[in-house]
Amino acid sequence: MTRASIRTPASREWLEECFLNRITRKVNKDSTVSIDKVSYDVPMQFISSKVEIRFLPDDMSSAFILYEGVHYPIRPTDKNENCRTKRNNTPGIDYSKLGGGC
């Protein structure tokens, strides 16, 4: 092998990304994914989609979703914050207005 045949990477970031672990997960309705029994919040735009998550096993703080060349960070779910989050709940069914019955 000669020096002329050695290729250099496009960028340092590209080279580092080549060594990240990759997993595919389906995003739950509450905008979370589970990795090794730990729940992570992901952007809501990915709800019900399959996403590719890249990460270093010993540094999950740098984990991200790679989608169309853009990095979307993920973070561990804060269960206390999650339980206080306002949700857009659909109105309940008023069975007295549906009629029918006896």
Tab-separated table of C-alpha atoms in Angstrom, residues 8-100:
chain	number	residue	atom	x	y	z
A	8	THR	CA	-8.787	10.538	4.211
A	9	PRO	CA	-12.251	10.896	5.754
A	10	ALA	CA	-14.560	13.702	4.656
A	11	SER	CA	-14.522	15.167	8.177
A	12	ARG	CA	-13.675	14.233	11.744
A	13	GLU	CA	-17.406	14.233	12.658
A	14	TRP	CA	-18.177	11.806	9.833
A	15	LEU	CA	-15.411	9.456	10.987
A	16	GLU	CA	-16.591	9.563	14.609
A	17	GLU	CA	-20.182	8.808	13.552
A	18	CYS	CA	-18.972	5.698	11.752
A	19	PHE	CA	-18.059	4.160	15.118
A	20	LEU	CA	-21.359	4.877	16.902
A	21	ASN	CA	-23.751	2.061	17.767
A	22	ARG	CA	-26.955	2.078	15.732
A	23	ILE	CA	-30.342	0.739	16.737
A	24	THR	CA	-33.812	1.093	15.276
A	25	ARG	CA	-36.790	1.751	17.537
A	26	LYS	CA	-40.457	2.580	17.014
A	27	VAL	CA	-41.447	5.768	18.820
A	28	ASN	CA	-44.333	5.277	21.272
A	29	LYS	CA	-47.487	7.418	21.318
A	30	ASP	CA	-46.056	9.340	24.292
A	31	SER	CA	-42.981	10.321	22.230
A	32	THR	CA	-40.573	7.940	23.978
A	33	VAL	CA	-38.296	5.054	23.029
A	34	SER	CA	-36.719	2.416	25.226
A	35	ILE	CA	-33.033	1.510	25.113
A	36	ASP	CA	-31.751	-1.095	27.571
A	37	LYS	CA	-34.897	-0.675	29.730
A	38	VAL	CA	-34.361	3.107	29.999
A	39	SER	CA	-36.962	5.449	28.525
A	40	TYR	CA	-35.861	8.420	26.390
A	41	ASP	CA	-37.860	11.410	25.148
A	42	VAL	CA	-37.668	12.092	21.418
A	43	PRO	CA	-39.151	14.907	19.307
A	44	MET	CA	-42.928	14.547	18.884
A	45	GLN	CA	-42.687	14.605	15.091
A	46	PHE	CA	-41.436	11.004	15.223
A	47	ILE	CA	-44.457	9.524	17.067
A	48	SER	CA	-45.343	6.093	15.596
A	49	SER	CA	-42.318	6.196	13.267
A	50	LYS	CA	-39.316	3.891	13.176
A	51	VAL	CA	-36.143	5.856	13.856
A	52	GLU	CA	-32.428	5.102	13.808
A	53	ILE	CA	-30.708	6.071	17.049
A	54	ARG	CA	-26.943	6.463	17.180
A	55	PHE	CA	-25.025	6.469	20.438
A	56	LEU	CA	-21.930	5.513	22.399
A	57	PRO	CA	-22.892	2.783	24.901
A	58	ASP	CA	-20.965	4.459	27.722
A	59	ASP	CA	-22.248	7.984	26.929
A	60	MET	CA	-25.994	8.069	26.279
A	61	SER	CA	-26.024	11.842	26.845
A	62	SER	CA	-24.728	12.223	23.298
A	63	ALA	CA	-27.362	9.918	21.725
A	64	PHE	CA	-29.365	11.269	18.816
A	65	ILE	CA	-31.783	10.373	16.045
A	66	LEU	CA	-30.356	10.735	12.568
A	67	TYR	CA	-33.116	11.629	10.111
A	68	GLU	CA	-32.461	12.973	6.617
A	69	GLY	CA	-28.976	14.080	7.634
A	70	VAL	CA	-30.158	16.063	10.677
A	71	HIS	CA	-29.315	15.184	14.306
A	72	TYR	CA	-32.228	15.264	16.755
A	73	PRO	CA	-31.070	14.866	20.388
A	74	ILE	CA	-32.823	12.502	22.766
A	75	ARG	CA	-32.797	12.687	26.552
A	76	PRO	CA	-33.722	10.418	29.446
A	77	THR	CA	-37.398	10.716	30.368
A	78	ASP	CA	-38.000	12.761	33.508
A	79	LYS	CA	-40.948	10.857	34.979
A	80	ASN	CA	-41.828	13.677	37.393
A	81	GLU	CA	-41.977	16.220	34.570
A	82	ASN	CA	-43.819	13.756	32.349
A	83	CYS	CA	-46.628	13.205	34.861
A	84	ARG	CA	-47.291	16.981	35.041
A	85	THR	CA	-47.283	17.548	31.272
A	86	LYS	CA	-50.572	18.899	29.938
A	87	ARG	CA	-51.993	16.696	27.234
A	88	ASN	CA	-54.574	17.474	24.634
A	89	ASN	CA	-57.131	14.931	25.845
A	90	THR	CA	-60.145	14.241	23.701
A	91	PRO	CA	-63.509	14.949	25.355
A	92	GLY	CA	-65.196	12.040	27.034
A	93	ILE	CA	-68.259	10.380	25.573
A	94	ASP	CA	-71.551	11.563	27.039
A	95	TYR	CA	-73.616	8.387	26.837
A	96	SER	CA	-76.787	10.200	27.920
A	97	LYS	CA	-76.803	12.136	24.625
A	98	LEU	CA	-76.341	9.076	22.422
A	99	GLY	CA	-79.853	7.825	22.993
A	100	GLY	CA	-80.678	4.176	22.694
